Amino acid sequence: MSNRISKVTILDIARELNITAATVSRALNDHPGIRESTKKAVRETATRLNYKHNKIASSLRLGKSNIVGVIIPSAEINFFGSVVHGIEKVAAENNYTVLIYQSNELYEYEKKGVQTFLQSRVDGVLASISKETINLDHYSEIRNRGIPLVLFDRTDDKLGVSSVVVDDYAGAFQATSHLIEEGCRRVAHIAGQQHVNIFNLRLKGYIEALNVHNIPLNEDLIVYGKVSIDSGRECMKQLLARPVIPDAVFAVEDFTALGAIQAIKAAGLRIPEDIAIIGFANEAFGEYLTPSLSTVNQQTVTMGEEAARLLFEGLRSGEPFHAHPRKLVLKPQVICRGSSVKYPKGDGR
Amino acid sequence: MSNRISKVTILDIARELNITAATVSRALNDHPGIRESTKKAVRETATRLNYKHNKIASSLRLGKSNIVGVIIPSAEINFFGSVVHGIEKVAAENNYTVLIYQSNELYEYEKKGVQTFLQSRVDGVLASISKETINLDHYSEIRNRGIPLVLFDRTDDKLGVSSVVVDDYAGAFQATSHLIEEGCRRVAHIAGQQHVNIFNLRLKGYIEALNVHNIPLNEDLIVYGKVSIDSGRECMKQLLARPVIPDAVFAVEDFTALGAIQAIKAAGLRIPEDIAIIGFANEAFGEYLTPSLSTVNQQTVTMGEEAARLLFEGLRSGEPFHAHPRKLVLKPQVICRGSSVKYPKGDGR
DNA sequence: GTGAAAGCGCTAACAA
DNA sequence: TTGTTAGCGCTTTCAC
C-alpha cells in the first residue's frame, strides 16, 4: 500500500542508514568484509522500504544477464517440454533464469529468436534446430560472438559446438530388432525428412537391424513422410496399397505412429496381430492409446540437464567456449507396450 | 569472424561517421527529424560493424523492459500450452518478449516466479494461479507496485485485477446435460479441490443441470479428488464400489477422466454402453483414446489472446492499471465424441 | 538536423 | 570495514 510504484533504490536505503550505496550493494550481495550488523540493518531496511533488486541495472553493470535462452521447435511436443524441465532445473541451481523461444519449426521464427536473445544479451543459448532450417548462419553468429551455445537433439556437427543427443541410430536399431524378434519379417519404416540428422540416423539404424537379422532390405517397405499425424496416416495408406503388406512398422516418431495406427484401424486390420507398430520419443499420449504404443524412450530430462550442465560448466570456466566442443550421446531404451508385443509370454525367437 | 566478442556500441558507429551517439540512437530508432541520408549511413555502418542493440541498457534508461512474464502451473498441460501460444502471438504484435515461469502447481515456486519477474522488471504479468495456492500476497504485491496483472483461467476475484475465464459453470452444465440427454440418469461427478474456483463452479454447474432435468441430487454420486490421472482412477473405483453404480460420469477435467476410464475398463465395463463419460479441457490425448473422449473445449488460444490484449491495452493507456478491473467470460463448447454418445443416430429424449 | 550533457541503478577498483 | 569515483550503453532534454 505504501509504495504503490516502487522506485526504491539502494540509494534510498543508504540515506536511511547514513551509509553509501556501495556499502548497501555489498551488504545485499553478502560481500565478506561488511560487518554483520551492517548487513542486518541493510536487509531490514530493504524489506521495510519494499526494495527490490534491479536486475536490469545489475546486468548492465556486470555485463551479464543471468539469463539463458532456449530455442525449441514447439513446447507442445512433450519431448521438448521435458527437456526444458531438465534445463530449468539446472538453471535454477545455477541461479539463472530461462527464456524460452518457440520456433514452431519455422526458419524465420528461429532466426528471430536468435536476434531477440542476442539483443537481450543472454549469457548462453541452448537450442534444438527446427525441421525447416537448413541455413545455420544465425547459430554461427551466436558462436562467433563468443556466446556459449549448446545444441540438443536436433543438432548439427558442422557448427562445431557442444551437443547432447540420444543415440538415434541405436534406438532405431533396437526398435526394429524388437519387432523382428517378435516374429515380424516384413518390417516397414515410415521415415522423416532425410536432411534432419536424427531422422536419417533412424533410417540407418533400421537398415542395420534388418542386415544383422539377415532380412533383405525391401525399398517398397520404406516411405518418406513429413513427420506428423497426417503424414503418418498418408504414409501408412501407401504402405497398405503396396504389393507386399508389412507385418510391422517402425515409425520415425510417435505422432507418425499415431497416424499410422489410425490408417491401420481404418483398413480393418488388428494391432499388433496383423501389423505390429513401434514409435519413437515416448510422447505422453502413447501410454493411453488402445493398444498402448510401444516406443523408444529418449531420456529427455537427462538430456536437458546435461545440455545445461555443459553450458554452465563452460560459462564458469570462463574460457573460449567453443574451443573444444563435446558431444554427449545418451542411450535410448525401447519401451515395449501393447502395439508391438505379439507373444506376451515368450519371445519370437 | 571479425568481432568475435561483440562490444560494438552506438559510440563506435558514431566515431566511424564523425557524428555523436545521440544522433546514432535517434537514427536507429527512426526518429523524425534526422536526415534520411544520415539514417541510411548509420544503418549501414551498424550492420557493417555487426552492431546489436543492447536491450539491457535501453531498458534501464527507458525504465521498461518490454518483457511480459507469464506464470502457468505447467507447460505440459496442453491447455496452458495453447494459452501461451495466444499470449505469444499478441505479445509479438506488440513487440514484447514473453518470459515463462512454471509453478508446477507449487505455491513456493509461484512466489519465486513473482520475485524473479519483479527483479527482472517485467512490464506486466499474466498468471494462472496454482492449485496449491491459497495465500495471494505475492500477487497483491504485483498489483500494489502498479504493475499490470491479468489473470486467466485460475483466477481470484479478491485480487481485484482483470481476468479472462471460460464459463466453467456453463461448461459443466452443458456437459452434464449432454449426458442426461443421452439417456443417463445416474450421472456421477468426480470433482476437484473446492477452494479452486473453477472446480467449484463445475460442481455447481453439474448440480444445476440435474435440477433442471428433474433428477434428484445423490451425494453418493459425487467424489472429491485431487485432479490427476491417479486420483481419477481412485475416485472411479470408489464410485464403482457404492450401492448405486453410475451410468455416466462427468469428470472435472480430462486427466481425471482418463484415470476413470482406466478404472472402468479394469472393472470390465464398457464405455459408453455401461458408463458414459465426459471430461473437461480438450486435452490433446482425448482424441486418440478408444473410445475417443468427449470433453469441453475452452477456447484456449482465444483466452491467451484476450488476456494479453487486456494487458497491452492497459499498458498503452498508461493509466492506473487496476482501477477498473474487467472480467472476460468465454463460452465453452461441448465436444461430443465416442465416450459419451450412446445413440449416434438419434438422441436420448 | 545535430551536439552536449546528464542519468537510469548498480557494482568494482582504488583509497582511506 | 566503509567511502569515493567512475562507468556499463542507451536515450533525452535542452541547446544551437
XYZ file of C-alpha atoms (C1' of nucleotides) in Angstrom:
730
model
C 0.000 0.000 0.000
C 2.783 2.403 0.949
C 4.878 2.470 -2.231
C 2.454 1.980 -4.987
C 5.063 2.246 -7.677
C 8.348 1.011 -6.337
C 11.169 3.366 -7.102
C 13.193 2.391 -4.091
C 16.872 2.077 -4.901
C 19.925 1.206 -2.885
C 20.496 4.919 -2.507
C 17.295 5.241 -0.519
C 18.460 2.513 1.778
C 21.846 4.180 2.083
C 20.375 7.534 3.021
C 18.123 5.890 5.556
C 21.146 4.406 7.307
C 23.641 7.155 6.700
C 25.941 4.965 4.696
C 26.792 4.858 0.985
C 25.181 2.995 -1.867
C 28.333 0.952 -2.306
C 28.049 -0.438 1.174
C 24.419 -1.254 0.651
C 25.231 -3.049 -2.559
C 27.933 -5.048 -0.864
C 25.732 -5.880 2.075
C 22.962 -7.053 -0.160
C 25.364 -9.239 -2.085
C 26.677 -10.694 1.132
C 30.152 -9.414 0.499
C 32.676 -10.700 3.020
C 34.172 -7.792 4.861
C 30.999 -5.979 5.626
C 30.122 -6.000 9.282
C 27.337 -8.389 10.140
C 25.421 -5.678 11.924
C 25.552 -3.512 8.812
C 24.305 -6.324 6.653
C 21.472 -6.938 9.032
C 20.475 -3.308 9.134
C 20.596 -3.072 5.369
C 18.493 -6.153 4.885
C 15.923 -4.941 7.339
C 15.676 -1.523 5.812
C 15.432 -3.118 2.388
C 12.396 -5.161 3.307
C 10.888 -2.296 5.228
C 11.163 0.020 2.245
C 9.999 -2.703 -0.089
C 13.209 -2.586 -2.009
C 13.567 -4.892 -4.994
C 16.881 -5.641 -6.654
C 17.020 -4.141 -10.125
C 18.326 -6.893 -12.324
C 18.492 -4.690 -15.350
C 20.854 -2.198 -13.792
C 22.869 -5.003 -12.333
C 23.083 -6.782 -15.664
C 24.228 -3.676 -17.438
C 26.925 -3.058 -14.914
C 28.051 -6.659 -14.733
C 27.896 -7.248 -18.442
C 25.888 -10.391 -17.886
C 22.192 -11.020 -17.710
C 21.997 -14.326 -15.862
C 19.563 -15.457 -18.481
C 19.925 -18.412 -20.795
C 17.855 -18.587 -23.915
C 16.308 -21.839 -25.059
C 15.076 -22.376 -28.591
C 12.751 -25.298 -29.155
C 10.580 -26.188 -32.120
C 7.435 -26.463 -30.020
C 6.517 -26.668 -26.385
C 3.567 -28.810 -27.342
C 5.793 -31.685 -28.258
C 6.133 -33.442 -24.973
C 9.697 -34.323 -25.666
C 10.803 -30.703 -25.658
C 8.688 -29.912 -22.652
C 10.599 -32.471 -20.662
C 13.959 -31.301 -21.931
C 13.079 -27.790 -20.868
C 12.248 -29.128 -17.441
C 15.728 -30.565 -17.166
C 17.213 -27.305 -18.304
C 15.182 -25.265 -15.860
C 16.244 -27.463 -13.005
C 19.942 -26.994 -13.639
C 19.476 -23.326 -14.469
C 17.768 -22.723 -11.156
C 20.634 -24.435 -9.349
C 22.963 -22.002 -11.064
C 20.792 -19.033 -10.305
C 19.842 -18.469 -13.892
C 16.543 -17.609 -15.499
C 15.383 -19.392 -18.627
C 13.898 -17.595 -21.593
C 12.042 -19.892 -23.967
C 11.504 -19.237 -27.623
C 9.389 -21.482 -29.816
C 10.408 -21.656 -33.450
C 7.242 -23.514 -34.446
C 9.567 -25.448 -36.769
C 9.944 -22.290 -38.851
C 13.309 -20.981 -40.002
C 12.225 -17.358 -39.864
C 10.966 -17.619 -36.291
C 14.113 -19.363 -35.287
C 16.202 -16.547 -36.704
C 14.054 -14.022 -34.921
C 14.507 -15.911 -31.661
C 18.255 -15.732 -32.020
C 18.115 -11.993 -32.650
C 15.905 -11.486 -29.614
C 18.321 -13.429 -27.477
C 21.299 -11.518 -28.802
C 19.614 -8.199 -28.076
C 18.575 -9.380 -24.643
C 22.182 -10.246 -24.009
C 21.519 -13.758 -22.827
C 24.606 -15.359 -21.362
C 24.149 -18.581 -23.275
C 21.872 -20.373 -25.676
C 20.522 -23.895 -25.750
C 18.834 -24.868 -28.972
C 17.225 -27.622 -30.939
C 17.205 -26.903 -34.651
C 13.867 -26.650 -36.433
C 12.979 -29.177 -39.106
C 12.780 -26.477 -41.731
C 16.166 -24.991 -41.009
C 18.970 -25.616 -43.470
C 20.951 -22.375 -43.310
C 22.723 -22.158 -39.970
C 24.196 -18.664 -40.124
C 22.143 -17.417 -37.209
C 23.669 -20.067 -34.990
C 27.112 -19.277 -36.335
C 26.538 -15.708 -35.274
C 25.985 -16.787 -31.680
C 29.096 -18.865 -31.851
C 31.159 -16.132 -33.425
C 30.160 -13.648 -30.814
C 31.666 -15.981 -28.295
C 28.344 -16.725 -26.665
C 28.109 -20.252 -25.289
C 25.834 -22.379 -27.435
C 24.861 -25.967 -26.808
C 22.630 -27.928 -29.147
C 20.402 -30.778 -28.103
C 18.555 -33.468 -30.015
C 18.316 -31.698 -33.363
C 21.971 -30.855 -33.721
C 24.441 -30.225 -36.499
C 28.101 -31.084 -36.212
C 29.037 -28.520 -38.825
C 28.559 -25.778 -36.262
C 31.370 -27.049 -34.115
C 29.551 -26.577 -30.830
C 28.869 -28.924 -27.958
C 25.783 -31.040 -28.190
C 23.706 -33.639 -26.429
C 21.829 -36.221 -28.396
C 20.251 -39.525 -27.850
C 21.767 -42.335 -29.882
C 19.111 -42.355 -32.565
C 20.907 -44.960 -34.571
C 20.974 -47.360 -31.637
C 17.389 -46.541 -30.742
C 16.182 -47.299 -34.249
C 18.265 -50.457 -34.318
C 16.772 -51.661 -31.063
C 13.230 -50.769 -32.051
C 13.492 -52.604 -35.354
C 15.216 -55.571 -33.752
C 12.423 -55.755 -31.216
C 9.852 -56.058 -33.998
C 11.894 -58.736 -35.729
C 12.292 -60.628 -32.501
C 8.544 -60.555 -32.099
C 8.477 -62.613 -35.232
C 7.866 -59.956 -37.859
C 9.617 -60.357 -41.185
C 8.162 -57.605 -43.314
C 9.113 -54.638 -41.180
C 8.317 -51.310 -42.811
C 9.711 -47.908 -41.893
C 7.944 -44.592 -42.116
C 10.893 -42.231 -42.332
C 11.275 -38.491 -41.841
C 12.994 -35.729 -43.781
C 16.450 -37.036 -44.509
C 18.237 -33.703 -44.159
C 17.340 -33.860 -40.481
C 20.218 -35.713 -38.983
C 18.324 -37.744 -36.402
C 15.743 -38.930 -38.898
C 18.498 -40.082 -41.185
C 20.167 -41.955 -38.350
C 16.919 -43.689 -37.511
C 16.652 -44.895 -41.095
C 20.207 -46.208 -40.915
C 19.547 -47.971 -37.644
C 16.520 -49.600 -39.194
C 18.518 -50.836 -42.162
C 21.290 -52.140 -39.979
C 18.841 -54.119 -37.840
C 17.491 -55.807 -40.959
C 21.038 -56.647 -42.016
C 22.004 -58.104 -38.720
C 18.922 -60.287 -38.724
C 19.528 -61.378 -42.318
C 16.385 -59.813 -43.634
C 16.817 -58.385 -47.116
C 16.088 -54.698 -47.419
C 12.927 -54.026 -49.409
C 12.674 -50.458 -50.681
C 8.942 -50.958 -51.061
C 8.686 -51.070 -47.295
C 10.139 -47.619 -46.763
C 8.117 -44.436 -47.210
C 9.276 -40.909 -46.566
C 6.930 -38.604 -44.748
C 6.842 -35.212 -43.122
C 6.638 -36.301 -39.514
C 3.113 -35.523 -38.355
C -0.090 -37.375 -37.612
C -1.482 -36.616 -41.054
C 1.690 -37.635 -42.777
C 1.804 -40.850 -40.758
C -1.707 -41.682 -41.876
C -0.904 -40.999 -45.523
C 2.317 -42.962 -45.454
C 0.602 -45.928 -43.882
C -2.067 -45.850 -46.563
C 0.670 -46.002 -49.178
C 2.249 -48.963 -47.451
C -1.074 -50.775 -47.309
C -1.546 -50.239 -51.033
C 1.725 -51.882 -52.000
C 2.114 -55.413 -53.286
C 3.805 -56.563 -50.096
C 1.880 -55.565 -46.990
C 4.091 -55.144 -43.912
C 3.540 -57.134 -40.747
C 5.231 -54.455 -38.668
C 6.023 -50.750 -38.816
C 8.780 -48.738 -37.221
C 7.596 -45.145 -37.317
C 10.116 -42.331 -37.129
C 8.327 -40.898 -34.102
C 5.161 -41.217 -32.061
C 2.904 -38.782 -33.875
C 3.711 -40.513 -37.132
C 2.949 -43.818 -35.422
C -0.376 -42.444 -34.257
C -1.364 -41.517 -37.791
C -0.288 -44.956 -38.968
C -2.395 -46.600 -36.286
C -5.433 -44.702 -37.456
C -4.838 -45.876 -41.022
C -4.335 -49.483 -39.922
C -7.546 -49.452 -37.900
C -9.414 -47.780 -40.752
C -8.295 -50.619 -43.011
C -9.863 -53.087 -40.599
C -6.560 -54.613 -39.534
C -5.621 -55.531 -35.983
C -2.696 -54.222 -33.936
C -0.420 -55.976 -33.163
C -1.805 -59.242 -34.611
C -1.850 -58.138 -38.244
C 0.584 -55.288 -38.006
C 2.796 -54.518 -35.043
C 3.970 -50.953 -34.588
C 6.528 -49.025 -32.629
C 7.181 -45.292 -32.478
C 9.972 -43.126 -31.120
C 10.078 -40.428 -28.430
C 7.750 -41.701 -25.738
C 5.180 -38.974 -26.077
C 2.677 -38.891 -23.243
C -0.345 -39.956 -25.249
C 1.203 -43.277 -26.299
C 0.527 -44.830 -22.956
C -3.173 -44.104 -23.187
C -3.847 -45.487 -26.646
C -5.524 -48.834 -27.179
C -3.397 -50.765 -27.646
C -0.775 -48.703 -25.875
C 2.070 -47.625 -28.127
C 5.498 -49.175 -27.938
C 8.179 -46.573 -28.361
C 11.732 -45.534 -27.640
C 12.483 -43.515 -24.548
C 14.970 -40.720 -25.036
C 15.925 -39.676 -21.534
C 14.509 -36.268 -22.086
C 15.011 -34.747 -18.686
C 18.563 -36.037 -18.584
C 19.141 -34.502 -21.970
C 18.073 -31.095 -20.721
C 20.121 -31.414 -17.589
C 23.229 -32.497 -19.419
C 22.910 -29.791 -22.033
C 22.502 -27.169 -19.340
C 25.416 -28.565 -17.404
C 27.626 -28.387 -20.458
C 26.610 -24.775 -20.808
C 27.166 -23.746 -17.218
C 30.464 -25.543 -16.926
C 31.711 -23.592 -19.887
C 30.181 -20.422 -18.531
C 32.016 -20.835 -15.261
C 35.355 -21.843 -16.714
C 35.005 -18.536 -18.476
C 37.303 -19.563 -21.284
C 36.907 -19.734 -25.075
C 33.719 -21.673 -25.036
C 33.774 -23.263 -28.419
C 37.388 -24.382 -28.373
C 36.688 -27.987 -27.502
C 33.160 -28.945 -28.439
C 31.948 -32.022 -26.646
C 29.333 -34.428 -27.802
C 27.273 -36.358 -25.309
C 25.388 -39.366 -26.548
C 22.625 -40.727 -24.340
C 21.433 -44.296 -24.576
C 17.804 -44.808 -25.541
C 15.601 -47.604 -24.267
C 12.854 -49.497 -26.031
C 9.565 -49.416 -24.176
C 7.521 -52.474 -25.102
C 3.804 -51.967 -24.909
C 0.699 -53.434 -26.460
C 1.197 -52.251 -30.003
C 4.205 -54.455 -30.682
C 4.077 -57.414 -28.357
C 2.594 -60.353 -30.188
C 3.528 -63.053 -27.721
C 3.293 -61.538 -24.268
C 4.611 -64.663 -22.556
C 7.521 -65.744 -24.691
C 9.504 -64.153 -27.434
C 9.747 -64.548 -31.163
C 12.992 -66.470 -31.472
C 34.838 -13.789 -37.700
C 35.771 -10.150 -37.363
C 34.322 -9.258 -33.950
C 34.485 -12.435 -32.011
C 33.049 -10.891 -28.923
C 30.715 -8.115 -29.845
C 31.401 -4.969 -27.931
C 30.205 -2.642 -30.621
C 28.169 0.239 -29.241
C 26.477 3.216 -30.771
C 29.583 5.179 -29.886
C 31.624 3.076 -32.273
C 29.164 3.820 -35.015
C 29.225 7.490 -34.110
C 33.017 7.697 -34.285
C 33.039 5.896 -37.591
C 30.762 8.550 -39.064
C 32.006 11.581 -37.159
C 28.693 12.182 -35.501
C 27.528 11.745 -31.889
C 25.990 8.787 -30.124
C 22.794 10.768 -29.704
C 22.349 11.040 -33.416
C 23.078 7.378 -33.910
C 20.493 6.472 -31.295
C 17.929 8.651 -32.943
C 18.710 7.317 -36.389
C 18.424 3.740 -35.202
C 15.081 4.487 -33.613
C 13.891 6.130 -36.771
C 13.409 9.467 -35.113
C 11.738 12.027 -37.381
C 13.999 14.959 -37.837
C 17.088 13.039 -38.676
C 18.127 13.366 -42.256
C 17.352 10.321 -44.359
C 20.910 10.137 -45.573
C 22.177 10.077 -42.011
C 19.824 7.291 -41.085
C 20.948 5.303 -44.061
C 24.612 5.774 -43.248
C 24.028 4.803 -39.643
C 22.117 1.683 -40.540
C 24.783 0.629 -42.988
C 27.589 1.158 -40.556
C 25.640 -0.677 -37.902
C 25.337 -3.812 -39.983
C 28.892 -3.485 -41.207
C 30.223 -3.349 -37.657
C 27.876 -6.088 -36.550
C 26.188 -3.821 -34.075
C 23.455 -5.273 -31.918
C 21.041 -3.159 -29.944
C 21.639 -3.563 -26.216
C 18.237 -4.117 -24.743
C 19.526 -4.064 -21.209
C 20.965 -0.588 -21.447
C 17.901 0.568 -23.262
C 15.604 -0.919 -20.658
C 17.481 0.719 -17.839
C 17.315 4.093 -19.467
C 13.695 3.767 -20.535
C 12.530 2.243 -17.280
C 10.747 -0.524 -19.142
C 11.874 -3.943 -20.222
C 9.426 -4.821 -22.978
C 9.018 -8.168 -21.342
C 5.834 -9.691 -20.002
C 6.034 -12.504 -17.527
C 3.678 -15.443 -17.704
C 3.103 -17.772 -14.787
C 1.492 -21.111 -15.556
C 1.111 -24.228 -13.457
C 2.688 -26.463 -16.083
C 3.609 -26.236 -19.715
C 2.871 -29.912 -20.024
C -0.811 -29.369 -19.621
C -1.883 -28.776 -23.135
C -4.379 -26.210 -22.061
C -1.708 -23.842 -20.803
C 0.488 -24.505 -23.789
C -2.242 -23.213 -26.042
C -2.957 -20.208 -23.882
C 0.706 -19.309 -24.007
C 0.538 -19.538 -27.761
C -2.219 -16.976 -27.781
C -0.252 -14.749 -25.465
C 2.904 -15.012 -27.537
C 1.036 -14.072 -30.648
C -0.337 -10.851 -29.216
C 2.921 -10.081 -27.440
C 4.838 -10.360 -30.690
C 2.387 -7.980 -32.338
C 3.136 -5.515 -29.579
C 6.853 -6.015 -29.818
C 7.118 -7.704 -26.470
C 9.055 -10.743 -25.349
C 7.427 -13.384 -23.179
C 9.117 -14.883 -20.148
C 7.505 -18.099 -18.953
C 7.633 -19.399 -15.428
C 6.195 -22.767 -14.425
C 4.903 -23.037 -10.894
C 4.494 -26.806 -11.108
C 1.356 -26.234 -9.067
C 3.537 -25.293 -6.114
C 2.965 -22.206 -4.010
C 6.644 -21.723 -3.265
C 7.637 -21.856 -6.927
C 4.890 -19.464 -7.790
C 6.163 -16.977 -5.232
C 9.662 -17.363 -6.571
C 8.404 -16.722 -10.085
C 6.804 -13.498 -8.995
C 10.023 -12.372 -7.328
C 12.028 -13.205 -10.433
C 9.641 -11.193 -12.555
C 9.728 -8.263 -10.191
C 13.509 -8.249 -10.190
C 13.598 -8.594 -13.939
C 11.347 -5.568 -14.090
C 8.806 -7.130 -16.393
C 6.298 -4.599 -17.665
C 3.348 -6.803 -16.927
C 2.334 -10.200 -15.641
C -0.144 -12.767 -16.868
C -0.845 -15.573 -14.464
C -2.901 -18.622 -13.730
C -2.962 -19.481 -10.057
C -1.577 -22.834 -8.934
C -3.881 -25.382 -7.355
C -1.923 -25.295 -4.147
C -2.024 -21.544 -3.727
C -4.271 -20.072 -1.080
C -2.328 -17.049 0.104
C -2.313 -14.408 -2.619
C 0.057 -11.827 -1.167
C 2.617 -12.265 -3.889
C 0.027 -11.312 -6.472
C -1.075 -8.390 -4.349
C 2.500 -7.205 -4.388
C 2.484 -7.043 -8.170
C -0.742 -5.170 -8.038
C 0.407 -2.780 -5.359
C 3.532 -1.924 -7.244
C 1.291 -0.750 -10.026
C 2.426 -3.454 -12.394
C -0.277 -4.598 -14.773
C -1.525 -8.043 -13.838
C -4.101 -10.095 -15.676
C -5.250 -13.491 -14.503
C -6.557 -16.226 -16.733
C -8.435 -19.446 -16.091
C -7.416 -19.952 -12.464
C -8.386 -16.547 -11.194
C -9.474 -14.979 -7.964
C -11.802 -12.025 -7.797
C -10.488 -10.974 -4.408
C -7.377 -9.606 -6.080
C -9.344 -7.004 -7.947
C -7.495 -7.427 -11.207
C -8.720 -8.068 -14.723
C -9.214 -11.657 -15.713
C -10.235 -13.940 -18.517
C -12.023 -17.167 -17.794
C -14.094 -19.657 -19.570
C -17.609 -20.025 -18.209
C -16.927 -23.158 -16.195
C -20.387 -23.191 -14.731
C -21.975 -23.186 -18.171
C -19.491 -25.743 -19.439
C -20.259 -28.119 -16.595
C -23.954 -27.537 -17.062
C -23.737 -28.349 -20.754
C -21.552 -31.390 -20.223
C -23.884 -32.846 -17.613
C -26.953 -32.008 -19.655
C -25.407 -33.773 -22.607
C -25.024 -36.963 -20.569
C -28.599 -36.729 -19.342
C -29.843 -36.151 -22.844
C -28.022 -39.285 -23.913
C -30.382 -41.072 -21.564
C -28.254 -41.340 -18.452
C -29.998 -40.944 -15.137
C -27.317 -41.774 -12.589
C -24.769 -39.171 -13.558
C -21.799 -39.071 -11.205
C -19.279 -36.268 -10.810
C -15.606 -36.594 -9.963
C -14.918 -33.170 -8.529
C -11.708 -31.243 -7.813
C -10.444 -29.248 -4.875
C -13.275 -26.946 -3.938
C -11.103 -23.996 -2.958
C -10.153 -23.769 -6.611
C -12.799 -21.533 -8.037
C -13.245 -23.203 -11.388
C -13.592 -26.646 -9.867
C -16.267 -25.362 -7.547
C -18.117 -23.787 -10.445
C -18.025 -27.051 -12.327
C -19.621 -28.800 -9.385
C -22.332 -26.158 -9.271
C -22.973 -26.446 -12.987
C -23.323 -30.182 -12.567
C -25.839 -29.780 -9.770
C -27.836 -27.221 -11.684
C -28.065 -29.496 -14.715
C -29.524 -32.244 -12.535
C -32.025 -29.763 -11.138
C -33.145 -28.516 -14.475
C -33.666 -32.058 -15.667
C -35.553 -33.003 -12.522
C -33.002 -35.531 -11.406
C -32.602 -35.647 -7.639
C -29.102 -34.941 -6.406
C -27.464 -38.034 -4.941
C -24.448 -37.247 -2.760
C -23.293 -40.803 -3.249
C -22.588 -39.982 -6.845
C -20.113 -37.218 -6.082
C -16.490 -37.882 -5.121
C -13.814 -35.307 -4.476
C -10.390 -35.946 -5.948
C -7.089 -34.237 -6.486
C -7.286 -33.761 -10.229
C -4.827 -36.187 -11.743
C -4.853 -39.485 -13.579
C -4.217 -41.429 -10.398
C -6.840 -39.564 -8.480
C -9.341 -40.111 -11.283
C -8.693 -43.828 -11.137
C -9.140 -43.951 -7.381
C -12.290 -41.871 -7.395
C -13.824 -44.051 -10.061
C -13.057 -47.142 -8.022
C -14.889 -45.586 -5.107
C -17.877 -44.852 -7.302
C -17.946 -48.403 -8.582
C -17.949 -49.694 -5.031
C -21.038 -47.767 -3.994
C -24.545 -49.165 -3.753
C -25.729 -47.182 -6.756
C -23.406 -47.567 -9.714
C -23.449 -44.575 -12.062
C -24.367 -44.884 -15.711
C -22.398 -41.742 -16.572
C -19.544 -39.678 -15.214
C -18.740 -36.026 -15.612
C -15.066 -35.689 -14.692
C -13.700 -32.355 -13.570
C -11.079 -32.457 -16.315
C -9.565 -34.756 -18.921
C -6.748 -36.324 -16.923
C -9.230 -37.254 -14.231
C -11.465 -38.679 -16.948
C -8.555 -40.713 -18.254
C -7.960 -42.279 -14.863
C -11.660 -43.001 -14.558
C -11.672 -44.679 -17.954
C -8.854 -46.952 -16.860
C -10.807 -47.948 -13.750
C -13.987 -48.557 -15.741
C -12.153 -50.761 -18.229
C -10.378 -52.579 -15.433
C -13.764 -53.367 -13.931
C -14.774 -54.972 -17.198
C -17.410 -52.379 -18.023
C -17.968 -50.855 -21.438
C -17.759 -47.196 -22.423
C -20.171 -45.665 -23.235
C -22.667 -48.539 -23.095
C -22.360 -49.238 -19.377
C -20.922 -45.939 -18.312
C -20.696 -42.843 -20.465
C -18.011 -40.301 -19.619
C -17.107 -36.744 -20.425
C -14.117 -34.682 -19.348
C -13.217 -31.019 -19.459
C -10.411 -29.086 -21.161
C -9.994 -30.811 -24.501
C -6.500 -32.096 -23.870
C -4.781 -33.403 -26.966
C -4.743 -37.047 -25.962
C -8.534 -37.313 -25.672
C -8.974 -37.505 -29.394
C -6.708 -40.527 -29.641
C -8.245 -42.675 -26.946
C -10.522 -45.605 -27.723
C -13.263 -44.631 -27.459
C -12.332 -41.007 -28.033
C -13.063 -38.782 -25.066
C -15.932 -36.330 -25.055
C -14.936 -33.094 -23.400
C -15.492 -29.374 -23.111
C -13.489 -27.025 -25.279
C -12.256 -23.921 -23.552
C -11.108 -21.627 -26.350
C -7.590 -21.715 -25.112
C -5.857 -19.668 -27.750
C -8.568 -17.042 -27.546
C -8.121 -16.945 -23.813
C -4.409 -16.182 -24.174
C -5.026 -13.583 -26.813
C -7.716 -11.833 -24.822
C -5.692 -11.841 -21.637
C -2.710 -10.396 -23.464
C -4.887 -7.811 -25.141
C -6.293 -6.711 -21.812
C -2.733 -6.305 -20.590
C -1.419 -4.353 -23.545
C -4.425 -2.086 -23.730
C -3.824 -1.117 -20.142
C -0.112 -0.821 -20.771
C -0.690 1.570 -23.620
C -3.343 3.652 -21.925
C -0.635 4.134 -19.339
C -3.088 4.885 -16.588
C -3.772 3.335 -13.162
C -3.986 -0.190 -14.375
C -6.062 -1.755 -11.685
C -8.636 0.991 -11.385
C -11.292 -0.732 -13.416
C -10.753 -4.480 -13.493
C -12.539 -6.191 -16.314
C -13.697 -9.743 -16.431
C -13.990 -11.556 -19.730
C -16.020 -14.730 -19.789
C -15.572 -17.008 -22.785
C -18.189 -19.505 -23.824
C -17.180 -23.156 -23.742
C -18.414 -25.793 -26.148
C -19.169 -29.451 -25.566
C -17.275 -31.747 -27.904
C -19.201 -34.985 -28.306
C -17.036 -37.975 -29.031
C -17.238 -41.699 -28.586
C -17.076 -41.873 -24.813
C -20.476 -40.292 -24.260
C -22.580 -40.850 -27.334
C -24.828 -43.839 -26.768
C -27.144 -43.364 -29.681
C -25.069 -41.972 -32.514
C -28.047 -41.533 -34.803
C -30.768 -40.226 -32.558
C -30.808 -38.650 -29.167
C -31.839 -39.712 -25.715
C -35.147 -37.958 -25.371
C 19.125 18.412 -38.114
C 22.605 17.555 -34.726
C 25.522 18.087 -30.422
C 26.398 18.356 -25.297
C 25.436 16.588 -21.066
C 23.108 14.147 -17.720
C 21.350 9.984 -15.694
C 18.707 5.243 -15.394
C 20.556 1.762 -10.765
C 24.049 -0.868 -9.844
C 28.965 -2.565 -8.847
C 34.059 -2.616 -8.546
C 38.523 -0.556 -8.471
C 41.009 2.103 -5.585
C 41.534 4.714 -1.363
C 41.277 5.550 3.258
C 35.177 -2.092 7.343
C 33.485 1.631 4.520
C 33.629 5.751 1.146
C 34.806 7.864 -3.476
C 34.516 7.693 -8.095
C 33.649 6.117 -12.412
C 31.143 3.756 -15.911
C 28.115 -0.180 -18.130
C 25.141 1.583 -23.165
C 21.466 3.916 -24.119
C 18.031 7.925 -24.543
C 16.511 12.517 -23.936
C 16.032 17.071 -22.648
C 17.965 21.400 -23.842
C 20.688 23.949 -26.665
C 22.288 25.750 -31.134
